Amino acid sequence: MATYSIPTALLKLSPMAVPATITVSSPSFTLTASEQRKTIATKLSATATRTHSPTSPSTLSSSGTMAASSSPSMPLKKVLVPVGFGTEEMEAVIIVDVLRLAGAAVTVASVEPELEIEASGGMKLVADTLISACSNEVFDLVALPGGMPGSVRLRDCEILRKITSRQAEEKRLYGAICAAPAVTLLPWGLIRRKQTTCHPAFNDKLPQFWAVKSNIHVSGELTTSRGPGTTFGFSLALVEQLYGESVAKELGESLLMDSENDCPRKEEFNKVDWSVDHTPRVLIPIANGSQGIELVTIADILRRAKVDVVIASVEKSRQILASTGTKVVADKLIKEAAESIYDLIILPGGAAADERFSKSRILKRMLKEQDSAKRIYGAVCSSPAVLFKQGLLKDKRAIAHPSLETESTHEVNAAKVIIDGKLITSKGFYNVIDFALAIVSKLFGHARARSVAEGLVFEYPRAG
């Protein structure tokens, strides 16, 4: 097996002192990124907005690092994303993060009496403000995530109804996904004479003449979409309407959606069985700076597959501020989580979080024990750096975010997900859906993964 240099950029993600060039038997880990993608990743060091300061843009690099933005190139657009008990977490977080990456000032508003809400899959999210504080605001876009009973909670909020109705009357943009078009907008009379799509489970509630089955549909100021698996496309459609086609295209490429057609879905080496004789137990450590899309998507999909998922903060608080400002509340602190054994430990990306992971003695000990006990572990986006620092990628094939790629001796058309024995890695962002479904497939079989994908409205192969 040939040796390859781990990129200097990857080494810099950890505060630990290491040589600039280290060799490791891992041919798939150091891939040649196309000049086009490198240019996009650099050019789109995207503008994001912290939730605690909706009007102060900041910059998010492709690996999830927050930095101050000196001169926003796009006019600031104001967006409202309401949430309630039972809101679909993948939809809410992807919408918020993608729009912030495009440069929008996104306000997440709770329709409940409190800021913290439990989403449909059990994730705890913290809104920026209560919906009552938004009643007199003017927004360029109001985007409703779906989920049940979340869509009902949105429907029953009179303040939100007035805000959204005014949005439609004044010909400003509004949108809804999943159950929300049928459960929320329809009773409000806001899809009248507009072609509309929604989750297949709610399609029969739409007026038959105006119902369409496309994944995303734009009808004047209204944009609708079908489910968690179509949220990236839905969000980019909203970005295009706010900022134009070129911005949406570049953002889609930086989110790795352009890899959909130019690389395999997954590749597996040294195949071993992952099945267990009990409900699989998975740990997802998180920290300030964790990539919100990745941690929420992984947790949501695994919980849909009936995996016991524990989200543990390596910080002193259970509440963390994700890379684009989304506030997430962990189930436990890492010290408490360490009292249990996990079939799988997964690290979401985010360069700032990687540094926090590398400083956590408890997490590092757990990862070492996971490897010694021949249990499963994985990482996405920038976080393979954490595994690399501990020697957990030695003689392993792995993949990371393209911004960490470097020149190697030959071109490799890498898969979106690479499995090597009991290690699983992925490029992150859009590819994280395939990453989570690959885990479901390894634990339960292809049929379970396909069933989960159908519920997400995410295209997945019929055969494993």
Short mmCIF file of C-alpha atoms in Angstrom, two decimals:
data_model
loop_
_atom_site.label_atom_id
_atom_site.label_comp_id
_atom_site.label_asym_id
_atom_site.label_seq_id
_atom_site.Cartn_x
_atom_site.Cartn_y
_atom_site.Cartn_z
CA MET A 1 0.00 0.00 0.00
CA ALA A 2 1.47 3.36 -1.05
CA THR A 3 1.95 6.23 1.38
CA TYR A 4 0.58 9.74 0.83
CA SER A 5 1.10 13.08 2.53
CA ILE A 6 -1.69 14.30 4.80
CA PRO A 7 -2.45 17.89 3.75
CA THR A 8 -0.96 20.72 5.79
CA ALA A 9 -4.43 22.30 5.91
CA LEU A 10 -5.72 19.23 7.75
CA LEU A 11 -2.93 19.35 10.30
CA LYS A 12 -3.69 23.00 11.03
CA LEU A 13 -7.17 22.07 12.21
CA SER A 14 -5.67 20.80 15.46
CA PRO A 15 -3.80 22.98 17.97
CA MET A 16 -1.41 20.11 18.66
CA ALA A 17 2.16 20.57 17.45
CA VAL A 18 2.88 18.18 14.58
CA PRO A 19 5.21 18.16 11.58
CA ALA A 20 3.85 19.81 8.45
CA THR A 21 4.18 16.58 6.47
CA ILE A 22 3.27 13.16 7.80
CA THR A 23 2.80 10.00 5.80
CA VAL A 24 0.03 7.52 6.40
CA SER A 25 -1.14 4.50 4.44
CA SER A 26 -4.43 6.05 3.34
CA PRO A 27 -4.65 6.55 -0.44
CA SER A 28 -8.24 7.74 -0.48
CA PHE A 29 -7.70 10.38 2.20
CA THR A 30 -5.51 12.71 0.16
CA LEU A 31 -7.43 13.32 -3.02
CA THR A 32 -6.86 15.77 -5.83
CA ALA A 33 -9.59 18.42 -5.75
CA SER A 34 -10.50 20.00 -9.08
CA GLU A 35 -9.34 23.59 -9.51
CA GLN A 36 -12.96 24.57 -10.06
CA ARG A 37 -14.07 23.27 -6.67
CA LYS A 38 -11.07 24.84 -4.92
CA THR A 39 -11.94 28.16 -6.51
CA ILE A 40 -15.56 27.88 -5.42
CA ALA A 41 -14.63 26.96 -1.85
CA THR A 42 -12.30 29.96 -1.64
CA LYS A 43 -14.61 32.38 -3.43
CA LEU A 44 -17.61 31.33 -1.40
CA SER A 45 -16.12 31.79 2.05
CA ALA A 46 -19.75 32.28 2.67
CA THR A 47 -21.46 34.99 4.71
CA ALA A 48 -23.28 33.63 7.74
CA THR A 49 -25.19 35.23 10.61
CA ARG A 50 -24.93 34.36 14.30
CA THR A 51 -28.27 33.78 15.94
CA HIS A 52 -27.56 36.12 18.83
CA SER A 53 -26.85 38.98 16.41
CA PRO A 54 -29.14 38.62 13.40
CA THR A 55 -27.98 41.85 11.79
CA SER A 56 -24.22 41.27 12.04
CA PRO A 57 -22.97 39.03 9.22
CA SER A 58 -19.95 36.83 9.73
CA THR A 59 -18.07 34.51 7.45
CA LEU A 60 -18.21 30.73 7.45
CA SER A 61 -15.47 28.86 5.62
CA SER A 62 -16.19 25.60 3.81
CA SER A 63 -14.90 23.67 6.82
CA GLY A 64 -17.22 25.48 9.21
CA THR A 65 -15.01 28.14 10.78
CA MET A 66 -16.61 31.43 11.86
CA ALA A 67 -14.77 34.69 11.11
CA ALA A 68 -15.74 38.32 10.79
CA SER A 69 -16.92 39.46 7.37
CA SER A 70 -15.29 42.70 6.27
CA SER A 71 -17.45 43.73 3.35
CA PRO A 72 -20.59 41.76 2.52
CA SER A 73 -20.97 41.72 -1.26
CA MET A 74 -24.71 41.08 -1.19
CA PRO A 75 -27.54 43.24 0.18
CA LEU A 76 -28.69 41.97 3.56
CA LYS A 77 -31.95 40.02 3.32
CA LYS A 78 -34.16 39.38 6.34
CA VAL A 79 -35.60 35.90 6.73
CA LEU A 80 -37.97 34.43 9.31
CA VAL A 81 -37.90 30.71 10.12
CA PRO A 82 -40.55 29.81 12.74
CA VAL A 83 -40.25 26.65 14.85
CA GLY A 84 -42.44 24.87 17.37
CA PHE A 85 -42.74 21.59 19.24
CA GLY A 86 -42.44 18.83 16.66
CA THR A 87 -40.79 20.87 13.91
CA GLU A 88 -38.70 18.67 11.61
CA GLU A 89 -35.11 19.37 12.71
CA MET A 90 -33.34 18.53 9.44
CA GLU A 91 -35.60 20.92 7.57
CA ALA A 92 -35.31 23.74 10.09
CA VAL A 93 -31.53 23.59 10.45
CA ILE A 94 -30.74 23.09 6.75
CA ILE A 95 -32.99 26.03 5.79
CA VAL A 96 -31.42 28.27 8.44
CA ASP A 97 -27.82 27.27 7.72
CA VAL A 98 -28.05 27.45 3.92
CA LEU A 99 -29.71 30.86 3.99
CA ARG A 100 -27.11 32.14 6.45
CA LEU A 101 -24.35 30.79 4.24
CA ALA A 102 -25.86 32.81 1.40
CA GLY A 103 -25.64 35.97 3.51
CA ALA A 104 -29.20 36.30 4.83
CA ALA A 105 -29.98 37.61 8.32
CA VAL A 106 -32.09 34.70 9.56
CA THR A 107 -34.24 34.95 12.67
CA VAL A 108 -35.37 31.67 14.20
CA ALA A 109 -38.59 32.40 16.12
CA SER A 110 -40.40 30.09 18.50
CA VAL A 111 -44.20 29.93 18.31
CA GLU A 112 -44.16 28.41 21.81
CA PRO A 113 -44.06 30.33 25.12
CA GLU A 114 -40.38 29.40 25.48
CA LEU A 115 -37.30 29.56 23.24
CA GLU A 116 -36.22 25.92 23.59
CA ILE A 117 -38.25 23.44 21.57
CA GLU A 118 -38.01 19.68 21.10
CA ALA A 119 -38.13 18.83 17.41
CA SER A 120 -39.94 15.85 15.88
CA GLY A 121 -36.92 13.53 16.11
CA GLY A 122 -35.97 14.52 19.65
CA MET A 123 -33.36 17.17 18.87
CA LYS A 124 -33.57 20.21 21.18
CA LEU A 125 -33.20 23.54 19.39
CA VAL A 126 -33.13 27.04 20.88
CA ALA A 127 -34.76 29.87 18.92
CA ASP A 128 -33.35 33.38 18.72
CA THR A 129 -36.58 35.02 19.86
CA LEU A 130 -40.29 34.51 20.39
CA ILE A 131 -42.63 35.01 17.44
CA SER A 132 -44.30 37.93 19.26
CA ALA A 133 -41.10 39.96 18.80
CA CYS A 134 -41.44 39.57 15.02
CA SER A 135 -45.02 40.76 14.58
CA ASN A 136 -44.08 44.22 13.28
CA GLU A 137 -41.00 43.16 11.32
CA VAL A 138 -40.85 43.15 7.53
CA PHE A 139 -39.14 40.10 6.05
CA ASP A 140 -37.88 39.40 2.56
CA LEU A 141 -38.76 35.75 3.09
CA VAL A 142 -40.79 33.63 5.52
CA ALA A 143 -39.82 29.94 5.31
CA LEU A 144 -41.83 27.30 7.18
CA PRO A 145 -40.21 23.95 8.05
CA GLY A 146 -42.53 20.96 8.29
CA GLY A 147 -42.77 18.06 10.70
CA MET A 148 -45.60 16.85 12.89
CA PRO A 149 -46.97 18.14 15.14
CA GLY A 150 -44.74 21.10 14.28
CA SER A 151 -46.82 22.13 11.27
CA VAL A 152 -49.94 22.13 13.44
CA ARG A 153 -48.17 24.28 16.05
CA LEU A 154 -47.27 26.77 13.31
CA ARG A 155 -50.82 26.68 11.93
CA ASP A 156 -52.33 27.48 15.33
CA CYS A 157 -50.07 30.51 15.91
CA GLU A 158 -52.16 33.59 15.11
CA ILE A 159 -49.17 35.92 15.03
CA LEU A 160 -47.41 33.74 12.47
CA ARG A 161 -50.58 33.50 10.39
CA LYS A 162 -50.79 37.30 10.23
CA ILE A 163 -47.10 37.66 9.37
CA THR A 164 -47.29 35.08 6.58
CA SER A 165 -50.60 36.39 5.23
CA ARG A 166 -49.16 39.89 5.05
CA GLN A 167 -46.14 38.43 3.28
CA ALA A 168 -48.38 36.92 0.60
CA GLU A 169 -50.60 40.02 0.28
CA GLU A 170 -47.60 42.27 -0.24
CA LYS A 171 -46.07 39.91 -2.83
CA ARG A 172 -42.98 39.07 -0.78
CA LEU A 173 -41.45 35.61 -0.75
CA TYR A 174 -42.77 32.79 1.42
CA GLY A 175 -42.24 29.04 1.38
CA ALA A 176 -43.10 25.79 3.12
CA ILE A 177 -41.86 22.21 3.06
CA CYS A 178 -43.02 18.72 3.99
CA ALA A 179 -46.34 18.80 5.89
CA ALA A 180 -46.43 22.61 6.17
CA PRO A 181 -47.95 23.39 2.73
CA ALA A 182 -50.97 21.18 3.42
CA VAL A 183 -51.25 21.47 7.20
CA THR A 184 -50.27 25.12 7.70
CA LEU A 185 -50.63 27.17 4.50
CA LEU A 186 -53.80 25.49 3.16
CA PRO A 187 -56.01 26.37 6.18
CA TRP A 188 -54.66 29.92 6.00
CA GLY A 189 -55.79 30.19 2.37
CA LEU A 190 -52.24 30.91 1.18
CA ILE A 191 -51.96 28.28 -1.56
CA ARG A 192 -55.15 29.31 -3.35
CA ARG A 193 -54.68 29.12 -7.14
CA LYS A 194 -51.03 28.19 -6.74
CA GLN A 195 -49.47 24.93 -7.83
CA THR A 196 -48.11 23.31 -4.68
CA THR A 197 -46.15 20.25 -3.61
CA CYS A 198 -45.69 18.68 -0.17
CA HIS A 199 -44.68 15.43 1.51
CA PRO A 200 -46.31 12.44 -0.23
CA ALA A 201 -48.12 11.50 3.00
CA PHE A 202 -50.04 14.80 2.86
CA ASN A 203 -50.44 15.17 -0.90
CA ASP A 204 -54.10 14.06 -0.84
CA LYS A 205 -54.94 17.06 1.36
CA LEU A 206 -53.97 19.53 -1.37
CA PRO A 207 -56.55 20.70 -3.93
CA GLN A 208 -56.25 18.05 -6.63
CA PHE A 209 -56.12 20.48 -9.57
CA TRP A 210 -53.22 22.47 -8.04
CA ALA A 211 -51.20 19.62 -6.51
CA VAL A 212 -47.90 18.73 -8.20
CA LYS A 213 -45.43 15.96 -7.40
CA SER A 214 -42.16 17.74 -8.10
CA ASN A 215 -39.54 17.88 -5.33
CA ILE A 216 -39.49 21.68 -5.44
CA HIS A 217 -42.08 23.96 -7.02
CA VAL A 218 -42.06 27.74 -7.39
CA SER A 219 -45.40 29.42 -7.99
CA GLY A 220 -45.00 33.19 -7.94
CA GLU A 221 -43.92 34.24 -4.44
CA LEU A 222 -44.61 30.74 -3.03
CA THR A 223 -42.02 27.96 -3.00
CA THR A 224 -42.93 24.49 -1.71
CA SER A 225 -41.03 21.23 -1.33
CA ARG A 226 -41.55 17.62 -0.28
CA GLY A 227 -39.44 16.62 2.72
CA PRO A 228 -36.13 16.47 4.63
CA GLY A 229 -34.32 14.91 1.66
CA THR A 230 -35.30 17.81 -0.61
CA THR A 231 -34.47 20.59 1.85
CA PHE A 232 -31.10 21.46 0.31
CA GLY A 233 -32.76 22.01 -3.08
CA PHE A 234 -35.63 23.91 -1.45
CA SER A 235 -33.20 26.18 0.40
CA LEU A 236 -31.16 26.85 -2.75
CA ALA A 237 -34.37 27.72 -4.63
CA LEU A 238 -35.02 30.33 -1.94
CA VAL A 239 -31.41 31.58 -2.20
CA GLU A 240 -31.82 31.95 -5.97
CA GLN A 241 -34.93 34.08 -5.50
CA LEU A 242 -33.20 36.25 -2.90
CA TYR A 243 -29.76 36.59 -4.47
CA GLY A 244 -29.81 35.22 -8.01
CA GLU A 245 -28.89 32.08 -9.89
CA SER A 246 -25.10 32.47 -9.76
CA VAL A 247 -25.03 32.73 -5.95
CA ALA A 248 -27.30 29.69 -5.61
CA LYS A 249 -25.12 27.71 -8.04
CA GLU A 250 -21.87 28.51 -6.23
CA LEU A 251 -23.43 27.80 -2.86
CA GLY A 252 -24.74 24.46 -4.10
CA GLU A 253 -21.25 23.54 -5.28
CA SER A 254 -19.69 24.51 -1.95
CA LEU A 255 -22.29 22.33 -0.20
CA LEU A 256 -21.03 19.46 -2.40
CA MET A 257 -24.31 19.08 -4.25
CA ASP A 258 -22.33 19.16 -7.49
CA SER A 259 -20.76 15.83 -6.51
CA GLU A 260 -24.15 14.13 -6.91
CA ASN A 261 -23.37 13.02 -10.45
CA ASP A 262 -19.57 12.87 -10.57
CA CYS A 263 -18.67 10.35 -7.87
CA PRO A 264 -19.99 7.05 -6.48
CA ARG A 265 -22.40 7.07 -3.53
CA LYS A 266 -20.13 4.91 -1.35
CA GLU A 267 -17.17 2.58 -1.51
CA GLU A 268 -16.30 -0.14 1.00
CA PHE A 269 -12.99 -1.84 1.81
CA ASN A 270 -12.15 -4.69 4.21
CA LYS A 271 -15.84 -5.46 4.60
CA VAL A 272 -16.98 -6.62 8.04
CA ASP A 273 -20.38 -7.12 9.65
CA TRP A 274 -21.71 -4.24 11.78
CA SER A 275 -24.94 -5.85 12.98
CA VAL A 276 -25.51 -6.18 16.74
CA ASP A 277 -27.93 -8.26 18.82
CA HIS A 278 -29.44 -5.20 20.53
CA THR A 279 -30.66 -1.72 19.66
CA PRO A 280 -27.54 0.00 18.30
CA ARG A 281 -26.27 2.75 20.57
CA VAL A 282 -24.56 5.73 18.92
CA LEU A 283 -22.71 8.67 20.46
CA ILE A 284 -22.49 12.02 18.63
CA PRO A 285 -20.13 14.39 20.47
CA ILE A 286 -20.73 18.11 19.79
CA ALA A 287 -18.98 21.36 20.67
CA ASN A 288 -19.20 25.06 19.97
CA GLY A 289 -18.53 25.36 16.25
CA SER A 290 -19.92 21.96 15.28
CA GLN A 291 -21.45 21.93 11.82
CA GLY A 292 -25.19 22.14 12.50
CA ILE A 293 -26.39 20.52 9.27
CA GLU A 294 -24.16 17.51 9.85
CA LEU A 295 -24.89 16.82 13.50
CA VAL A 296 -28.66 17.31 13.11
CA THR A 297 -28.92 15.26 9.89
CA ILE A 298 -26.96 12.32 11.31
CA ALA A 299 -28.98 12.26 14.53
CA ASP A 300 -32.33 12.68 12.76
CA ILE A 301 -31.74 9.91 10.21
CA LEU A 302 -30.37 7.43 12.76
CA ARG A 303 -33.29 8.06 15.11
CA ARG A 304 -35.70 7.48 12.22
CA ALA A 305 -34.03 4.07 11.84
CA LYS A 306 -34.69 3.36 15.55
CA VAL A 307 -31.09 3.78 16.67
CA ASP A 308 -30.49 4.91 20.26
CA VAL A 309 -28.64 8.20 19.68
CA VAL A 310 -26.96 10.14 22.48
CA ILE A 311 -25.74 13.67 21.75
CA ALA A 312 -23.05 14.73 24.21
CA SER A 313 -21.45 18.15 24.66
CA VAL A 314 -17.71 18.36 25.31
CA GLU A 315 -18.29 21.90 26.63
CA LYS A 316 -19.20 22.85 30.20
CA SER A 317 -22.78 23.48 29.08
CA ARG A 318 -25.21 21.19 27.26
CA GLN A 319 -26.17 24.09 24.97
CA ILE A 320 -23.74 24.72 22.13
CA LEU A 321 -23.54 27.33 19.38
CA ALA A 322 -23.12 25.57 16.04
CA SER A 323 -20.96 26.95 13.25
CA THR A 324 -23.66 29.13 11.67
CA GLY A 325 -25.17 30.23 14.96
CA THR A 326 -27.81 27.53 15.41
CA LYS A 327 -28.25 26.71 19.10
CA VAL A 328 -28.49 23.00 19.95
CA VAL A 329 -28.97 21.40 23.37
CA ALA A 330 -27.16 18.10 23.92
CA ASP A 331 -28.71 15.19 25.78
CA LYS A 332 -25.76 14.92 28.16
CA LEU A 333 -22.32 16.25 28.98
CA ILE A 334 -19.48 14.06 27.72
CA LYS A 335 -18.48 13.07 31.28
CA GLU A 336 -21.89 11.53 31.86
CA ALA A 337 -22.01 9.96 28.40
CA ALA A 338 -18.65 8.29 28.99
CA GLU A 339 -20.24 6.03 31.59
CA SER A 340 -21.77 3.96 28.77
CA ILE A 341 -20.40 1.91 25.89
CA TYR A 342 -21.40 2.78 22.32
CA ASP A 343 -21.53 0.63 19.21
CA LEU A 344 -20.57 3.67 17.15
CA ILE A 345 -19.05 7.10 17.83
CA ILE A 346 -19.50 9.73 15.10
CA LEU A 347 -17.78 13.11 14.94
CA PRO A 348 -19.61 15.85 13.01
CA GLY A 349 -17.43 18.46 11.30
CA GLY A 350 -16.56 22.07 12.05
CA ALA A 351 -12.94 23.21 12.46
CA ALA A 352 -13.62 25.08 15.71
CA ALA A 353 -15.31 21.98 17.13
CA ASP A 354 -12.37 19.83 16.03
CA GLU A 355 -10.13 21.89 18.29
CA ARG A 356 -12.54 21.38 21.18
CA PHE A 357 -12.66 17.62 20.48
CA SER A 358 -8.85 17.47 20.45
CA LYS A 359 -8.75 19.13 23.89
CA SER A 360 -11.29 16.74 25.42
CA ARG A 361 -9.36 14.07 27.30
CA ILE A 362 -12.57 12.13 27.89
CA LEU A 363 -13.48 12.01 24.20
CA LYS A 364 -9.95 11.11 23.13
CA ARG A 365 -9.93 8.26 25.66
CA MET A 366 -13.31 7.03 24.40
CA LEU A 367 -12.10 7.04 20.79
CA LYS A 368 -8.96 5.10 21.70
CA GLU A 369 -11.05 2.55 23.61
CA GLN A 370 -13.48 2.32 20.69
CA ASP A 371 -10.59 1.38 18.38
CA SER A 372 -8.99 -1.02 20.88
CA ALA A 373 -12.31 -2.83 21.38
CA LYS A 374 -12.79 -3.03 17.59
CA ARG A 375 -16.00 -1.05 17.76
CA ILE A 376 -17.15 1.33 15.03
CA TYR A 377 -16.22 5.00 14.72
CA GLY A 378 -16.56 7.65 12.04
CA ALA A 379 -16.14 11.29 11.09
CA VAL A 380 -17.36 13.74 8.46
CA CYS A 381 -16.17 16.96 6.83
CA SER A 382 -13.14 18.33 8.77
CA SER A 383 -13.34 15.99 11.76
CA PRO A 384 -11.26 13.12 10.28
CA ALA A 385 -8.44 15.41 11.46
CA VAL A 386 -9.32 14.47 15.04
CA LEU A 387 -9.04 10.76 14.23
CA PHE A 388 -5.82 11.32 12.32
CA LYS A 389 -4.18 13.04 15.29
CA GLN A 390 -4.83 9.97 17.43
CA GLY A 391 -3.47 7.56 14.87
CA LEU A 392 -6.93 6.15 14.17
CA LEU A 393 -6.57 6.45 10.40
CA LYS A 394 -3.38 4.44 10.16
CA ASP A 395 -3.61 1.86 7.35
CA LYS A 396 -7.19 3.05 6.72
CA ARG A 397 -8.87 4.52 3.70
CA ALA A 398 -10.80 7.68 4.54
CA ILE A 399 -12.22 10.84 3.01
CA ALA A 400 -12.67 14.43 4.23
CA HIS A 401 -14.02 17.77 3.01
CA PRO A 402 -12.47 18.76 -0.38
CA SER A 403 -10.94 21.88 1.20
CA LEU A 404 -8.57 19.47 2.97
CA GLU A 405 -7.50 17.72 -0.21
CA THR A 406 -4.02 18.03 -1.65
CA GLU A 407 -2.19 16.91 -4.76
CA SER A 408 -1.39 13.19 -4.89
CA THR A 409 0.34 11.06 -7.46
CA HIS A 410 -2.83 10.17 -9.33
CA GLU A 411 -6.45 11.21 -9.71
CA VAL A 412 -9.00 9.45 -7.54
CA ASN A 413 -12.74 9.82 -8.16
CA ALA A 414 -13.62 9.36 -4.51
CA ALA A 415 -16.97 8.16 -3.27
CA LYS A 416 -19.10 10.43 -1.11
CA VAL A 417 -18.80 7.90 1.71
CA ILE A 418 -15.89 5.54 2.36
CA ILE A 419 -16.15 2.57 4.70
CA ASP A 420 -12.99 0.69 5.71
CA GLY A 421 -13.73 -2.12 8.14
CA LYS A 422 -15.22 -0.36 11.16
CA LEU A 423 -14.30 3.16 10.06
CA ILE A 424 -16.71 5.37 8.09
CA THR A 425 -15.95 8.85 6.75
CA SER A 426 -17.59 11.35 4.42
CA LYS A 427 -17.00 14.72 2.76
CA GLY A 428 -19.81 16.32 4.75
CA PHE A 429 -22.62 18.81 4.05
CA TYR A 430 -25.01 17.35 1.41
CA ASN A 431 -23.09 14.04 1.45
CA VAL A 432 -23.94 13.56 5.13
CA ILE A 433 -27.37 12.17 4.16
CA ASP A 434 -25.64 9.33 2.31
CA PHE A 435 -23.26 8.96 5.25
CA ALA A 436 -26.10 8.44 7.73
CA LEU A 437 -27.98 6.09 5.39
CA ALA A 438 -24.80 4.07 4.87
CA ILE A 439 -24.65 3.56 8.64
CA VAL A 440 -28.30 2.45 8.68
CA SER A 441 -27.57 0.01 5.86
CA LYS A 442 -24.56 -1.47 7.66
CA LEU A 443 -26.46 -1.85 10.95
CA PHE A 444 -29.83 -3.07 9.64
CA GLY A 445 -29.52 -3.86 5.94
CA HIS A 446 -30.31 -2.05 2.71
CA ALA A 447 -34.09 -2.42 3.01
CA ARG A 448 -34.17 -0.40 6.25
CA ALA A 449 -31.98 2.32 4.73
CA ARG A 450 -34.21 2.52 1.68
CA SER A 451 -37.33 2.76 3.86
CA VAL A 452 -35.81 5.65 5.81
CA ALA A 453 -34.77 7.35 2.56
CA GLU A 454 -38.33 7.10 1.23
CA GLY A 455 -39.64 8.85 4.35
CA LEU A 456 -37.08 11.58 3.78
CA VAL A 457 -38.06 11.84 0.09
CA PHE A 458 -34.42 11.19 -0.78
CA GLU A 459 -33.45 9.22 -3.86
CA TYR A 460 -31.76 5.98 -2.87
CA PRO A 461 -30.84 2.91 -4.96
CA ARG A 462 -33.21 -0.05 -4.95
CA ALA A 463 -30.37 -2.54 -4.65
CA GLY A 464 -27.62 -2.44 -2.05
#
